[in-house]
Structures are given as structure tokens and as C-alpha cells.
Amino acid sequence: MRYFYGTGLGLLMLLVLGVSSASAQTTVAGTVTDQASGETLPGVSVVVKGTTIGTTTNVEGRYQLQVPAQGTTLVFSFVGFKTAEERIDGRTSIDVQLAEDILGLDEVVVTGLATSVKRTNLANSVATLNARELAGITTSETFDGALSGKVPGALISSYSGAPGGGISVKLRGISTINGNSQPLYIIDGVILDNSAIQSGVDAVSNATGGGSGTRQDNPVNRIADLNPDDIESIEILKGASAAALYGARASNGVVIITTKRGRAGRTSVSFSQTVGVASILNPLGVRQYTAETAQRFFGDRGRDEFLAAQGGRGFVDYEDQMYGNDGLQLTSTLSVSGGNDQTQFFLSGLYKDDEGIVKNTGHEKQSLRANVNHRFSQRAQLSVTTNYVRTQTERGLTGNDNSGTTFGISLAATPNFIELRRRADGTYPDHPFNSANPLQTRDLMTNRETVNRFISSGQFRYNLVQTSQQALQLVAEGGFDFYALENVAFFPVELQFERLNIDGRGSGTSVLREADTFNTNWRALLVHTLNLPEPNISFTTQGGLTGANFDQDALLLTADGLVPGQRNIDQAASLNREQRRSFQRDRSFFVQEEVNV
């Protein structure tokens, strides 16, 4: 049973009850093992029921605990296992076997506060995913894609099939027309930036010509930068109460991500490599024409082209020409974890190279992670996480289109009886029925996005007060998320639609998008726990201050009328500049009371 109040009831009880006097103690020791495998379990929490007195098992699964005279029961808890209770009854040696918690009823759920809550005590709707559900059993290229189909009530859809393309995640429906409807992502206490920054290829596709300025040129969500293999668990808060902790940014739900940590024991090394092939799943097929239908739809030029193809030039499956590439999918991961009772570490690396089903498209990612936990004493401990990610994406020219230049729109106007393939001299025929030759556009254009990203956080915990029935802990944590994005798009003068000077532009277009994002957040909290053996009630009071800064600087340079053979923006006849700078500073405080009976 769980209640929330706006007052510090637990702290009030601390002042009323004072500090309990010391009494006679007994030493209890033993070993904790896995019931199924018989292996010892390091890191198991062992607590005297109704008190704050406890310890954890060492690398060999052993524990030793000073139990006060009034202590009657030991509680053993470990992530992924059912909680077990053992009566002491004067024993000094107690060995315990823990059974795996298949249903997850005793599972500890992270709610974004300084303490965790058992699922049976939750007052809000929380969906949970573990590492086994995210990595190793999915062909998804990105983290947000790996969530698809695994979260009840979540609408997860892709903007396009381009490698590394953007994915939309909606947990509570659409609550705004023009605003952001994506959830808030938090990884190891760091508020992540999930901006979808447009590349600027709208300069040639005229994608926003209809008036909409959002997600028209297939931007990538930055949550896709995460490595799914680094994730230990995900808690998805779908209830509106999440806004009480994170403000208006959490109005669409919160996704809390916890990455893997090292455990005391023998050093473990894991390496995996997957190889696959991506190919078109459901081709639409080629429409068959006759001389009459070719003339009906494409005029006299269409009839002449059809007769030439029928007379020996041949027919071409342009769907296969564009989407028939068998893209190699290569993923290699390496992780090392281990440590001792005092220091634990987790190190990981990722190399990912996915080719698209369209030639000259693909998604490449490199990631390095270091997570370290260190216990200075029984009172003080520090946790640090650091992650560096580099991604490079070649997305071609896809998404919305109002100029007939993108791959899909061009193919819609491309019958199988015309010739668009590259000639022996390296040139391409003009498309007789469209403004662009899609094969020429694919082979000569550039649309490359490069991102370098750093995510780091730290958490320090210090036990200010520790008695048999109550404890007061200071928790200080903070982190930052920084990334630099550069998108280079180039459309040379040789392209058919560039020579046609669509919309009055000069021949040749070069686009440079640069964006720097630096977000920081911090929290300082006090957590007070009070256990009353009679009538078996526990109070957990927590409160503190939180702060967050969000800073983004985006620059877009669009140049046209390039000198033939040049792609630099300073070699253009005209240059358009656009800069958007946004900064937000949030400060807040909160108090929460949790009562468990």
C-alpha cells in the first residue's frame, strides 16, 4: 500500500522518536545461492526485517551481519529473484537459496526518485523491459526501434525505411498539435535530448511547401544513438504523475533507462558478432504497358519509348534497380565487467555498419562506455557513467516531396519502357516524364549526417544517520548530454532537376546543417527511512532540489548556383543563412512520502 503526502512525515517521526538505544547483538553468517543452478550470488541484499540494518553478499555469495536482540527475521532480495525471508530463531548460520522471479511480482521498479519501489506497491502504470527483451532477439537498427511491439499501449512507428531513420514513440496519445509528443528519456539520471533536427534537403525536395515545418525531410531521433546492448532495464512511466517529478516535459510519459553495471566477482568478457542481409520485403511489382496504354498515360513520347523497348532495347524493373540492393548488416559488441567488494566496473564497445537496400545509403555507429561503482566506506559510495557515440548516416533523398526529386516520387512517374541507366561514358539520360532521374540522383548526390556525442553522469550517496530502525541519506547526482551534429548535402549541377532550375534556383545546391546541443541536470535529495516493528509500518520520506539547463544552437546554410566542379558554399551565386538558438532553465523542488504496511 502506497500513499503520497506533501509533508515530511518520516522526518517528523525521526524528531519524535529520537535515536534508538543500542542493545545486545548476535552475529549471523551464511551463503546465498541460485536455487536453479546452485551458483553463489554476489550483491544480494540482506536486511533485518523491520530495521535499516543490512549488508550485501561478497564475491563468494557470503554475508555476515550483526543482528540486534529484537531482530527475528532476515530478508534476502536480489534483482530478478523472488524475495526470501528466514526466521533467525537463535541460529548463527543461515544459508538461503533464491528462486528466479518469473512473474516479476517482487521486481524492484525505478520511478525516477532516489529510492525504488516493488511492483506490487506501485500506484502508477509502469511497463518494464529487461536486457533480454532488447538485445540479441531483435533485428532493429536502433534503440527506439527495439521497443516496437514490446510496450503495451505504446504507438511506435517509423518515419521511413532509410537506414537509421527517425522513429516516433507515443505513450499517451497526441496531446499537442504543433508541439513535441515524444516521451522524456532519462538514462542513468541524465535527461537526454531527443531532437529531430532537419537536414535542410527541403531546399531541393520542397518538402515543407505545404506549410508544415516538422519532420518532412526524414530527420533522425537522437535517442537512436544509444546502444541497446548496454541497457540493463527500462521503466516506462505512462501515468500523468510523472509530470510531478519532471515538469511539463514529462506530459507525454517518461522512459527511464538504466545501463549495465559491474558486479563483484570474476572478470567476465563477452564478445558477439551478428551478420545479416537487408532486402526489400514487399515489392510492389512492375506495371505492364501496351502501346495504347503507354500513349494514353504518357502521350506520343510514351508510345515511341514503348515501341523502342519492345523492338529490342528491353524493359527495365526500376523498383529492383532502386531498392534491389542486398545490404550487409554487421554488428560487433565487446563487454568486460567485474570488480571486488569495493569497486565494480562495466566496459563496452560497439561497431555497427548497416547498408541500406538503396545503394549509397547506410548507417554506421561506434560506441564506447565505462560504468564504475566505488564504495569509499560503509557510509559513502560513488557511481560514474560515461558514454561516447559516433554515428554517420547516409540517407539518400527520401521523405516528403513537392518537386518530384526524391526516390519514391520519381519512381512513381517511371514506366518500365524508358531508359534511365548510366551510359558507358558516365552520363545519364534525362527522365522524359519527370523532373529527376532517380538513378542519377542516387549515384551523384550526397546527404551525410555525422554526430559526435558524450553522455556522462555521477551519483554520490552518503549515510548521514544509520540506526537499527531509521536512516537518513544524502543523494547528490548530476550529468550532461552534449552532441555536435553536422549534415552535409550536395546536389551537383549535372543532376537533371538542377539543370532545370526548379523554383528559379541556380544550378547546383549545397546544404550545411550544424547543431550543438548541451544539456545539464542535477539533483540534491535527502532520503529518510523509518521502520516501526509494531505495527509493522515503514515510512520513506524524500525531498530535494532539482535543476536542468537546455541549450541548443542550430545553423543552416543553403547555397545554390554553384560553380561546376565545386561544392563549397562560398562558391555559390547565392547563400541563405538561418540560425535558431534556444535556451531553457528549470528549477524545482519536491517532497514525497511513501507508507508501506
Coordinates of C-alpha atoms in Angstrom, one line a residue:
M1 CA 0.0 0.0 0.0
R2 CA 1.5 3.3 -1.1
Y3 CA 0.4 6.9 -0.2
F4 CA 1.8 10.3 -1.2
Y5 CA 1.7 13.4 1.0
G6 CA 3.1 16.8 0.8
T7 CA 4.7 16.7 4.2
G8 CA 7.8 15.0 5.7
L9 CA 6.0 12.6 8.0
G10 CA 9.1 10.3 8.3
L11 CA 11.3 13.2 9.3
L12 CA 8.7 14.3 11.9
M13 CA 8.7 10.7 13.3
L14 CA 12.5 11.0 13.5
L15 CA 12.3 14.0 15.7
V16 CA 9.6 12.4 17.9
L17 CA 11.2 9.0 18.4
G18 CA 14.8 10.1 18.5
V19 CA 17.6 7.6 18.1
S20 CA 17.1 4.1 19.5
S21 CA 19.4 2.9 22.2
A22 CA 21.9 0.1 21.4
S23 CA 21.2 -3.4 22.7
A24 CA 22.8 -6.8 22.6
Q25 CA 23.6 -8.2 19.2
T26 CA 24.2 -11.6 17.6
T27 CA 26.3 -12.3 14.5
V28 CA 24.6 -14.3 11.7
A29 CA 26.5 -15.5 8.6
G30 CA 25.8 -17.7 5.6
T31 CA 25.8 -18.2 1.9
V32 CA 23.2 -17.2 -0.8
T33 CA 22.9 -19.4 -3.9
D34 CA 20.8 -19.7 -7.1
Q35 CA 18.1 -22.3 -6.5
A36 CA 18.2 -23.5 -10.1
S37 CA 22.0 -23.6 -10.8
G38 CA 23.4 -23.8 -7.3
E39 CA 25.9 -20.9 -8.1
T40 CA 26.6 -18.3 -5.4
L41 CA 25.0 -14.9 -5.8
P42 CA 27.2 -11.8 -5.1
G43 CA 25.5 -8.5 -4.3
V44 CA 22.4 -9.9 -2.6
S45 CA 20.8 -7.5 -0.2
V46 CA 20.4 -9.0 3.4
V47 CA 18.3 -6.8 5.8
V48 CA 17.0 -7.4 9.3
K49 CA 13.2 -7.1 8.8
G50 CA 11.7 -4.0 10.3
T51 CA 15.0 -2.2 10.6
T52 CA 17.6 -0.5 8.4
I53 CA 20.4 -2.8 9.4
G54 CA 21.7 -4.8 6.4
T55 CA 24.6 -5.8 4.2
T56 CA 25.3 -7.4 0.8
T57 CA 26.9 -10.8 -0.1
N58 CA 30.5 -10.7 -1.2
V59 CA 32.1 -12.1 -4.4
E60 CA 31.6 -15.6 -3.0
G61 CA 28.0 -15.1 -2.1
R62 CA 28.7 -15.0 1.6
Y63 CA 27.4 -12.5 4.2
Q64 CA 27.9 -11.6 7.8
L65 CA 25.6 -9.4 9.8
Q66 CA 25.2 -8.1 13.3
V67 CA 21.6 -8.7 14.3
P68 CA 20.1 -6.8 17.3
A69 CA 18.3 -8.7 20.0
Q70 CA 14.9 -7.6 18.7
G71 CA 15.7 -8.9 15.2
T72 CA 13.6 -12.0 14.3
T73 CA 13.7 -12.3 10.5
L74 CA 16.3 -11.8 7.7
V75 CA 15.0 -10.6 4.3
F76 CA 17.0 -11.6 1.2
S77 CA 16.4 -9.6 -2.1
F78 CA 18.1 -9.6 -5.5
V79 CA 17.1 -8.2 -8.9
G80 CA 15.4 -10.9 -10.9
F81 CA 14.8 -13.3 -7.9
K82 CA 11.9 -13.7 -5.5
T83 CA 12.4 -12.1 -2.1
A84 CA 13.0 -14.7 0.6
E85 CA 12.5 -14.4 4.4
E86 CA 14.3 -16.6 7.0
R87 CA 13.5 -16.6 10.7
I88 CA 16.6 -16.4 12.9
D89 CA 15.3 -18.4 15.9
G90 CA 18.7 -18.3 17.6
R91 CA 20.7 -19.6 14.6
T92 CA 24.1 -18.1 13.8
S93 CA 24.4 -19.7 10.3
I94 CA 21.7 -19.3 7.7
D95 CA 22.1 -20.4 4.1
V96 CA 19.5 -19.4 1.5
Q97 CA 18.5 -20.4 -2.0
L98 CA 16.8 -17.7 -4.1
A99 CA 14.3 -18.7 -6.9
E100 CA 14.0 -16.8 -10.1
D101 CA 11.1 -14.3 -10.2
I102 CA 9.4 -15.3 -13.5
L103 CA 6.3 -13.2 -13.0
G104 CA 8.1 -10.2 -11.7
L105 CA 5.7 -9.5 -8.8
D106 CA 8.6 -8.8 -6.4
E107 CA 10.5 -6.9 -9.0
V108 CA 12.1 -3.6 -8.0
V109 CA 10.9 -0.8 -10.2
V110 CA 12.7 2.5 -10.7
T111 CA 10.4 5.5 -10.7
G112 CA 13.0 8.3 -11.1
L113 CA 13.2 9.1 -7.4
A114 CA 16.1 8.3 -5.1
T115 CA 14.5 5.1 -4.0
S116 CA 13.0 2.1 -5.8
V117 CA 9.6 0.5 -5.3
K118 CA 8.3 -3.0 -5.5
R119 CA 5.9 -3.6 -8.4
T120 CA 3.2 -4.8 -6.0
N121 CA 3.3 -1.3 -4.3
L122 CA 3.1 0.8 -7.5
A123 CA 0.4 3.4 -7.7
N124 CA 1.1 4.2 -11.4
S125 CA 1.2 2.4 -14.7
V126 CA 4.7 1.3 -15.3
A127 CA 5.9 -1.0 -18.1
T128 CA 9.3 -2.8 -17.7
L129 CA 11.7 -4.2 -20.2
N130 CA 14.9 -6.0 -19.4
A131 CA 18.1 -6.6 -21.3
R132 CA 17.0 -9.9 -22.8
E133 CA 14.0 -8.3 -24.4
L134 CA 16.0 -5.5 -26.1
A135 CA 19.2 -7.1 -27.5
G136 CA 20.0 -10.4 -29.1
I137 CA 16.5 -11.2 -30.3
T138 CA 15.7 -8.2 -32.5
T139 CA 16.8 -7.1 -35.9
S140 CA 16.1 -3.4 -35.1
E141 CA 18.9 -1.0 -36.0
T142 CA 18.3 1.4 -33.2
F143 CA 17.2 1.5 -29.5
D144 CA 13.8 3.1 -30.2
G145 CA 13.1 0.5 -32.9
A146 CA 13.9 -2.2 -30.4
L147 CA 11.0 -1.0 -28.3
S148 CA 8.5 -1.7 -31.1
G149 CA 5.9 -4.3 -30.1
K150 CA 7.2 -4.7 -26.6
V151 CA 5.4 -1.9 -24.7
P152 CA 1.6 -2.3 -24.2
G153 CA -0.3 0.8 -25.2
A154 CA 2.7 2.5 -26.9
L155 CA 2.4 3.6 -30.6
I156 CA 5.8 3.1 -32.2
S157 CA 6.1 3.9 -35.9
S158 CA 8.9 4.7 -38.4
Y159 CA 9.1 7.9 -40.4
S160 CA 10.7 5.9 -43.3
G161 CA 12.8 2.8 -44.1
A162 CA 16.0 4.8 -44.5
P163 CA 18.9 3.4 -42.5
G164 CA 19.0 5.0 -39.1
G165 CA 15.8 6.8 -39.9
G166 CA 13.6 8.5 -37.3
I167 CA 11.1 6.6 -35.2
S168 CA 8.1 8.1 -33.3
V169 CA 7.2 6.8 -29.9
K170 CA 3.9 7.9 -28.3
L171 CA 2.9 6.6 -24.9
R172 CA -0.2 8.7 -24.1
G173 CA -1.6 9.7 -27.5
I174 CA -1.1 13.1 -29.1
S175 CA -1.6 16.0 -26.6
T176 CA -0.5 18.8 -28.8
I177 CA -0.9 19.8 -32.5
N178 CA 2.4 21.5 -33.2
G179 CA 4.4 20.7 -30.0
N180 CA 6.5 17.6 -29.2
S181 CA 4.5 14.4 -28.5
Q182 CA 7.6 12.2 -27.7
P183 CA 8.2 11.0 -24.1
L184 CA 11.0 12.3 -22.0
Y185 CA 14.1 10.0 -22.0
I186 CA 16.4 9.7 -18.9
I187 CA 19.4 7.4 -18.9
D188 CA 21.3 6.9 -15.6
G189 CA 19.9 10.2 -14.3
V190 CA 20.7 12.2 -17.4
I191 CA 17.9 13.9 -19.3
L192 CA 18.6 13.1 -22.9
D193 CA 18.0 15.4 -25.9
N194 CA 15.8 13.6 -28.5
S195 CA 15.6 16.4 -31.0
A196 CA 14.9 15.5 -34.6
I197 CA 16.9 18.2 -36.5
Q198 CA 16.0 18.6 -40.1
S199 CA 18.9 18.2 -42.6
G200 CA 17.9 21.1 -44.9
V201 CA 17.4 19.0 -48.1
D202 CA 14.0 20.7 -48.3
A203 CA 15.9 23.1 -50.5
V204 CA 15.6 20.7 -53.4
S205 CA 12.6 18.5 -52.3
N206 CA 10.4 21.4 -51.3
A207 CA 9.1 19.1 -48.6
T208 CA 7.6 21.8 -46.5
G209 CA 5.9 23.6 -49.4
G210 CA 2.6 22.6 -48.0
G211 CA 3.1 24.6 -44.9
S212 CA 4.4 22.1 -42.3
G213 CA 7.8 22.6 -41.0
T214 CA 8.3 19.4 -38.9
R215 CA 9.8 16.1 -39.8
Q216 CA 9.4 16.5 -43.6
D217 CA 12.9 15.5 -44.7
N218 CA 13.3 12.3 -42.6
P219 CA 15.4 13.6 -39.6
V220 CA 16.8 11.1 -37.1
N221 CA 15.8 10.9 -33.4
R222 CA 18.8 11.3 -31.3
I223 CA 17.6 8.5 -28.9
A224 CA 18.7 6.2 -31.8
D225 CA 22.3 6.9 -30.7
L226 CA 22.1 4.6 -27.7
N227 CA 23.5 1.0 -27.8
P228 CA 20.7 -1.5 -26.9
D229 CA 23.3 -4.0 -25.7
D230 CA 24.4 -1.5 -22.9
I231 CA 20.9 -1.4 -21.4
E232 CA 20.0 -3.3 -18.2
S233 CA 16.4 -2.3 -17.9
I234 CA 13.8 0.2 -19.0
E235 CA 11.0 1.6 -16.9
I236 CA 8.2 3.4 -18.8
L237 CA 6.1 5.7 -16.8
K238 CA 2.8 6.2 -18.6
G239 CA 0.9 7.9 -15.8
A240 CA 0.4 11.7 -15.6
S241 CA 2.0 11.8 -12.2
A242 CA 5.4 11.7 -13.9
A243 CA 5.0 15.4 -14.6
A244 CA 5.1 16.0 -10.8
L245 CA 8.8 14.9 -10.9
Y246 CA 10.0 16.2 -14.3
G247 CA 7.6 19.1 -15.1
A248 CA 5.8 19.7 -18.4
R249 CA 8.5 17.9 -20.4
A250 CA 7.1 14.6 -18.9
S251 CA 3.5 15.2 -20.0
N252 CA 3.9 12.6 -22.7
G253 CA 5.4 10.0 -20.4
V254 CA 8.9 9.1 -19.2
V255 CA 11.3 6.4 -20.3
I256 CA 13.8 5.7 -17.6
I257 CA 16.9 3.8 -18.9
T258 CA 19.4 2.0 -16.6
T259 CA 22.6 0.7 -18.1
K260 CA 24.5 -2.3 -17.1
R261 CA 26.9 -2.2 -14.1
G262 CA 29.7 -4.4 -13.0
R263 CA 29.3 -7.0 -10.2
A264 CA 31.8 -8.2 -7.7
G265 CA 33.4 -11.4 -8.7
R266 CA 35.4 -12.9 -11.5
T267 CA 36.1 -10.7 -14.5
S268 CA 33.7 -11.5 -17.3
V269 CA 34.4 -10.9 -21.0
S270 CA 31.7 -11.2 -23.7
F271 CA 32.0 -10.8 -27.4
S272 CA 29.3 -11.2 -30.0
Q273 CA 29.0 -10.6 -33.7
T274 CA 25.9 -10.8 -35.9
V275 CA 25.9 -10.7 -39.7
G276 CA 22.8 -10.4 -41.8
V277 CA 21.4 -9.1 -45.1
A278 CA 18.7 -6.5 -45.6
S279 CA 16.5 -6.7 -48.7
I280 CA 13.2 -5.4 -49.9
L281 CA 10.3 -7.2 -48.1
N282 CA 7.2 -6.5 -50.2
P283 CA 8.0 -5.2 -53.7
L284 CA 5.1 -3.5 -55.5
G285 CA 5.9 -5.0 -58.8
V286 CA 6.1 -3.6 -62.3
R287 CA 3.1 -2.4 -64.2
Q288 CA 2.8 -3.9 -67.7
Y289 CA 2.0 -1.5 -70.6
T290 CA 0.9 -1.8 -74.2
A291 CA 1.5 0.7 -76.9
E292 CA -2.1 2.0 -76.4
T293 CA -1.8 2.4 -72.6
A294 CA 1.7 4.0 -73.0
Q295 CA 0.2 6.6 -75.3
R296 CA -2.8 7.2 -73.1
F297 CA -0.8 7.9 -70.0
F298 CA 2.4 9.4 -71.5
G299 CA 1.4 10.8 -74.9
D300 CA 3.2 10.2 -78.2
R301 CA 6.6 10.2 -76.4
G302 CA 5.4 7.3 -74.3
R303 CA 4.3 5.3 -77.4
D304 CA 7.6 5.9 -79.1
E305 CA 9.6 4.8 -76.0
F306 CA 7.4 1.7 -75.6
L307 CA 7.9 0.6 -79.2
A308 CA 11.7 1.2 -78.8
A309 CA 11.8 -1.0 -75.7
Q310 CA 9.6 -3.7 -77.4
G311 CA 11.8 -3.5 -80.5
G312 CA 14.9 -4.7 -78.7
R313 CA 16.0 -2.1 -76.2
G314 CA 14.3 -4.0 -73.4
F315 CA 12.2 -3.3 -70.4
V316 CA 13.6 -2.4 -67.0
D317 CA 12.4 -3.1 -63.5
Y318 CA 13.3 0.2 -61.9
E319 CA 11.9 -0.9 -58.5
D320 CA 14.6 -3.5 -58.4
Q321 CA 17.2 -1.0 -59.8
M322 CA 16.5 1.3 -56.9
Y323 CA 15.6 -1.0 -54.0
G324 CA 17.2 -4.2 -55.0
N325 CA 20.5 -3.9 -53.1
D326 CA 21.2 -6.6 -50.6
G327 CA 22.6 -4.6 -47.7
L328 CA 25.1 -6.2 -45.4
Q329 CA 24.3 -5.8 -41.7
L330 CA 27.3 -6.2 -39.4
T331 CA 27.3 -5.7 -35.6
S332 CA 30.2 -6.4 -33.3
T333 CA 30.0 -5.9 -29.5
L334 CA 32.5 -6.4 -26.7
S335 CA 32.0 -6.0 -23.0
V336 CA 34.1 -6.5 -19.9
S337 CA 32.8 -6.5 -16.3
G338 CA 33.8 -7.4 -12.9
G339 CA 35.4 -6.0 -9.7
N340 CA 35.6 -6.6 -6.0
D341 CA 33.6 -5.7 -2.9
Q342 CA 34.8 -2.2 -3.1
T343 CA 35.0 -1.3 -6.8
Q344 CA 32.9 -2.7 -9.8
F345 CA 33.2 -1.8 -13.5
F346 CA 31.5 -2.4 -16.8
L347 CA 33.2 -1.5 -20.1
S348 CA 31.7 -2.0 -23.5
G349 CA 32.3 -1.2 -27.2
L350 CA 30.1 -1.4 -30.3
Y351 CA 30.8 -1.3 -34.0
K352 CA 27.8 -1.3 -36.3
D353 CA 27.7 -1.0 -40.1
D354 CA 24.4 -1.4 -41.9
E355 CA 23.9 -0.9 -45.6
G356 CA 20.6 0.1 -47.0
I357 CA 18.5 -1.5 -49.7
V358 CA 19.2 1.6 -51.8
K359 CA 22.8 1.8 -53.0
N360 CA 25.0 4.5 -51.3
T361 CA 22.8 4.5 -48.2
G362 CA 23.7 3.1 -44.8
H363 CA 24.1 3.7 -41.1
E364 CA 27.4 3.3 -39.2
K365 CA 27.9 3.6 -35.4
Q366 CA 30.8 3.3 -32.9
S367 CA 30.1 3.4 -29.2
L368 CA 32.3 3.2 -26.0
R369 CA 31.0 3.0 -22.5
A370 CA 32.6 2.9 -19.0
N371 CA 30.5 2.5 -15.8
V372 CA 32.3 2.4 -12.5
N373 CA 30.9 2.0 -8.9
H374 CA 33.2 2.6 -5.9
R375 CA 32.4 2.3 -2.2
F376 CA 34.6 4.5 -0.1
S377 CA 33.2 3.2 3.2
Q378 CA 30.0 1.8 4.7
R379 CA 28.7 5.4 4.5
A380 CA 29.9 6.7 1.2
Q381 CA 29.6 5.4 -2.4
L382 CA 30.1 6.9 -5.9
S383 CA 28.7 5.8 -9.3
V384 CA 30.0 7.2 -12.6
T385 CA 28.9 6.6 -16.2
T386 CA 30.5 7.8 -19.4
N387 CA 29.4 7.1 -22.9
Y388 CA 30.9 8.3 -26.3
V389 CA 28.9 7.7 -29.5
R390 CA 29.8 8.5 -33.1
T391 CA 27.2 7.9 -35.9
Q392 CA 27.4 8.5 -39.6
T393 CA 24.3 8.1 -41.7
E394 CA 23.8 8.2 -45.5
R395 CA 20.1 8.5 -46.1
G396 CA 19.8 9.4 -49.7
L397 CA 16.8 11.6 -50.7
T398 CA 13.6 10.3 -49.2
G399 CA 10.7 11.6 -47.2
N400 CA 8.0 14.1 -48.3
D401 CA 8.4 15.7 -51.7
N402 CA 6.7 18.5 -53.6
S403 CA 9.2 18.8 -56.5
G404 CA 9.4 15.2 -57.9
T405 CA 13.1 14.8 -56.9
T406 CA 13.0 12.1 -54.2
F407 CA 13.5 8.5 -55.0
G408 CA 9.9 7.3 -54.3
I409 CA 8.1 10.1 -56.1
S410 CA 10.5 9.8 -59.1
L411 CA 9.8 6.1 -59.4
A412 CA 6.0 6.7 -59.3
A413 CA 6.4 8.5 -62.7
T414 CA 8.8 6.0 -64.2
P415 CA 7.4 3.3 -66.5
N416 CA 9.4 0.3 -67.3
F417 CA 9.9 1.0 -71.0
I418 CA 12.1 4.1 -70.7
E419 CA 15.9 4.0 -70.4
L420 CA 17.4 5.8 -67.3
R421 CA 20.5 3.7 -66.6
R422 CA 24.0 5.1 -66.7
R423 CA 25.7 5.2 -70.1
A424 CA 29.1 3.9 -70.9
D425 CA 30.5 7.5 -70.9
G426 CA 29.3 8.1 -67.3
T427 CA 26.4 10.3 -68.2
Y428 CA 22.7 9.6 -67.6
P429 CA 19.6 10.1 -69.8
D430 CA 17.1 12.7 -68.8
H431 CA 13.8 11.4 -67.5
P432 CA 11.2 12.3 -70.1
F433 CA 8.2 12.3 -67.7
N434 CA 9.7 13.7 -64.5
S435 CA 12.0 16.4 -63.3
A436 CA 14.6 13.9 -61.9
N437 CA 16.3 10.7 -63.0
P438 CA 16.2 8.8 -59.7
L439 CA 19.2 6.6 -60.6
Q440 CA 21.3 9.7 -61.4
T441 CA 20.2 11.4 -58.2
R442 CA 21.1 8.3 -56.1
D443 CA 24.5 7.9 -57.6
L444 CA 25.7 11.6 -57.7
M445 CA 24.1 13.3 -54.7
T446 CA 25.4 13.4 -51.0
N447 CA 23.3 13.5 -47.8
R448 CA 25.6 12.6 -45.0
E449 CA 24.9 13.2 -41.3
T450 CA 27.7 12.9 -38.7
V451 CA 27.1 13.1 -34.9
N452 CA 29.7 13.0 -32.1
R453 CA 28.0 12.6 -28.7
F454 CA 29.1 12.5 -25.0
I455 CA 26.8 11.4 -22.2
S456 CA 28.1 11.3 -18.6
S457 CA 26.6 11.2 -15.1
G458 CA 27.6 10.7 -11.5
Q459 CA 25.8 9.9 -8.3
F460 CA 27.1 10.2 -4.7
R461 CA 25.4 8.7 -1.7
Y462 CA 26.3 9.3 1.9
N463 CA 24.6 7.9 5.0
L464 CA 24.2 10.7 7.5
V465 CA 22.4 8.7 10.1
Q466 CA 22.2 4.9 10.4
T467 CA 20.5 3.1 13.3
S468 CA 18.5 -0.1 13.7
Q469 CA 15.2 1.5 12.8
Q470 CA 15.9 4.6 10.8
A471 CA 18.4 6.1 8.4
L472 CA 19.0 9.4 6.7
Q473 CA 20.9 9.5 3.4
L474 CA 22.1 12.3 1.2
V475 CA 22.0 11.8 -2.5
A476 CA 23.7 14.1 -5.0
E477 CA 23.6 13.4 -8.7
G478 CA 24.2 15.2 -12.0
G479 CA 25.1 14.7 -15.6
F480 CA 25.3 16.2 -19.0
D481 CA 24.4 15.4 -22.6
F482 CA 26.4 17.0 -25.4
Y483 CA 26.4 16.3 -29.1
A484 CA 27.7 18.1 -32.2
L485 CA 25.7 17.4 -35.4
E486 CA 26.9 18.1 -39.0
N487 CA 24.8 17.3 -42.1
V488 CA 26.3 17.9 -45.5
A489 CA 24.0 17.7 -48.5
F490 CA 25.3 18.2 -52.1
F491 CA 23.4 18.1 -55.4
P492 CA 25.8 18.8 -58.3
V493 CA 24.9 20.8 -61.4
E494 CA 24.9 17.6 -63.5
L495 CA 21.6 16.4 -61.9
Q496 CA 18.6 16.8 -64.2
F497 CA 16.5 18.8 -61.8
E498 CA 19.4 21.1 -61.0
R499 CA 19.8 21.9 -64.7
L500 CA 16.1 22.7 -64.9
N501 CA 16.5 25.4 -62.3
I502 CA 13.4 24.3 -60.3
D503 CA 11.7 27.2 -58.4
G504 CA 14.1 29.7 -60.1
R505 CA 17.2 28.4 -58.2
G506 CA 20.7 28.4 -59.7
S507 CA 22.2 25.1 -60.9
G508 CA 23.9 23.1 -58.1
T509 CA 22.9 23.1 -54.4
S510 CA 25.0 22.7 -51.3
V511 CA 23.5 22.5 -47.8
L512 CA 25.3 22.6 -44.5
R513 CA 23.5 22.0 -41.2
E514 CA 25.4 22.3 -37.9
A515 CA 23.8 22.0 -34.5
D516 CA 25.4 21.9 -31.0
T517 CA 23.3 20.8 -28.0
F518 CA 24.5 20.9 -24.4
N519 CA 22.1 19.8 -21.7
T520 CA 22.8 19.5 -18.0
N521 CA 20.8 18.5 -15.0
W522 CA 21.4 17.9 -11.3
R523 CA 19.5 16.8 -8.1
A524 CA 20.2 17.1 -4.4
L525 CA 18.0 14.9 -2.2
L526 CA 17.5 13.7 1.4
V527 CA 16.0 10.3 2.0
H528 CA 14.8 9.3 5.4
T529 CA 13.6 5.8 6.2
L530 CA 11.8 4.8 9.4
N531 CA 10.8 1.2 10.2
L532 CA 8.3 0.5 13.1
P533 CA 8.2 -3.2 14.0
E534 CA 4.9 -2.7 15.7
P535 CA 2.5 -2.3 13.9
N536 CA 5.0 -3.2 11.0
I537 CA 4.8 0.1 9.1
S538 CA 7.7 1.7 7.2
F539 CA 7.9 5.4 6.2
T540 CA 10.1 6.6 3.4
T541 CA 10.4 10.4 3.1
Q542 CA 12.4 12.1 0.3
G543 CA 12.6 15.6 -0.9
G544 CA 15.1 17.9 -2.6
L545 CA 16.0 20.4 -5.3
T546 CA 16.4 19.7 -9.0
G547 CA 17.7 21.8 -11.8
A548 CA 18.1 21.4 -15.6
N549 CA 19.6 23.6 -18.4
F550 CA 18.8 23.0 -22.1
D551 CA 20.9 24.8 -24.7
Q552 CA 20.8 24.3 -28.5
D553 CA 22.3 26.3 -31.3
A554 CA 21.4 25.2 -34.9
L555 CA 22.8 26.8 -38.0
L556 CA 21.6 26.1 -41.6
L557 CA 23.4 27.4 -44.7
T558 CA 21.8 26.8 -48.1
A559 CA 23.8 27.7 -51.3
D560 CA 22.7 27.4 -54.9
G561 CA 24.2 28.4 -58.3
L562 CA 27.5 26.5 -57.6
V563 CA 30.5 26.8 -59.9
P564 CA 30.7 23.4 -61.8
G565 CA 33.0 21.0 -60.1
Q566 CA 32.7 22.9 -56.7
R567 CA 30.7 22.0 -53.6
N568 CA 31.8 24.6 -51.1
I569 CA 29.1 27.0 -50.1
D570 CA 31.3 30.0 -50.7
Q571 CA 31.5 29.1 -54.4
A572 CA 27.8 29.7 -54.9
A573 CA 25.8 32.6 -56.5
S574 CA 23.5 33.0 -53.6
L575 CA 23.6 31.9 -49.9
N576 CA 20.8 31.7 -47.4
R577 CA 21.5 31.7 -43.7
E578 CA 19.3 30.6 -40.8
Q579 CA 20.2 30.3 -37.2
R580 CA 18.0 29.1 -34.3
R581 CA 19.1 29.4 -30.6
S582 CA 17.1 28.0 -27.8
F583 CA 17.8 28.0 -24.0
Q584 CA 15.7 26.9 -21.1
R585 CA 16.4 26.8 -17.4
D586 CA 14.3 24.8 -15.0
R587 CA 14.5 24.8 -11.2
S588 CA 12.1 22.9 -8.9
F589 CA 11.7 21.1 -5.6
F590 CA 9.6 18.2 -4.4
V591 CA 8.6 16.2 -1.3
Q592 CA 7.2 12.7 -1.3
E593 CA 6.0 10.4 1.5
E594 CA 5.7 6.7 0.9
V595 CA 4.0 4.5 3.5
N596 CA 4.2 0.7 3.3
V597 CA 2.2 -1.6 5.6

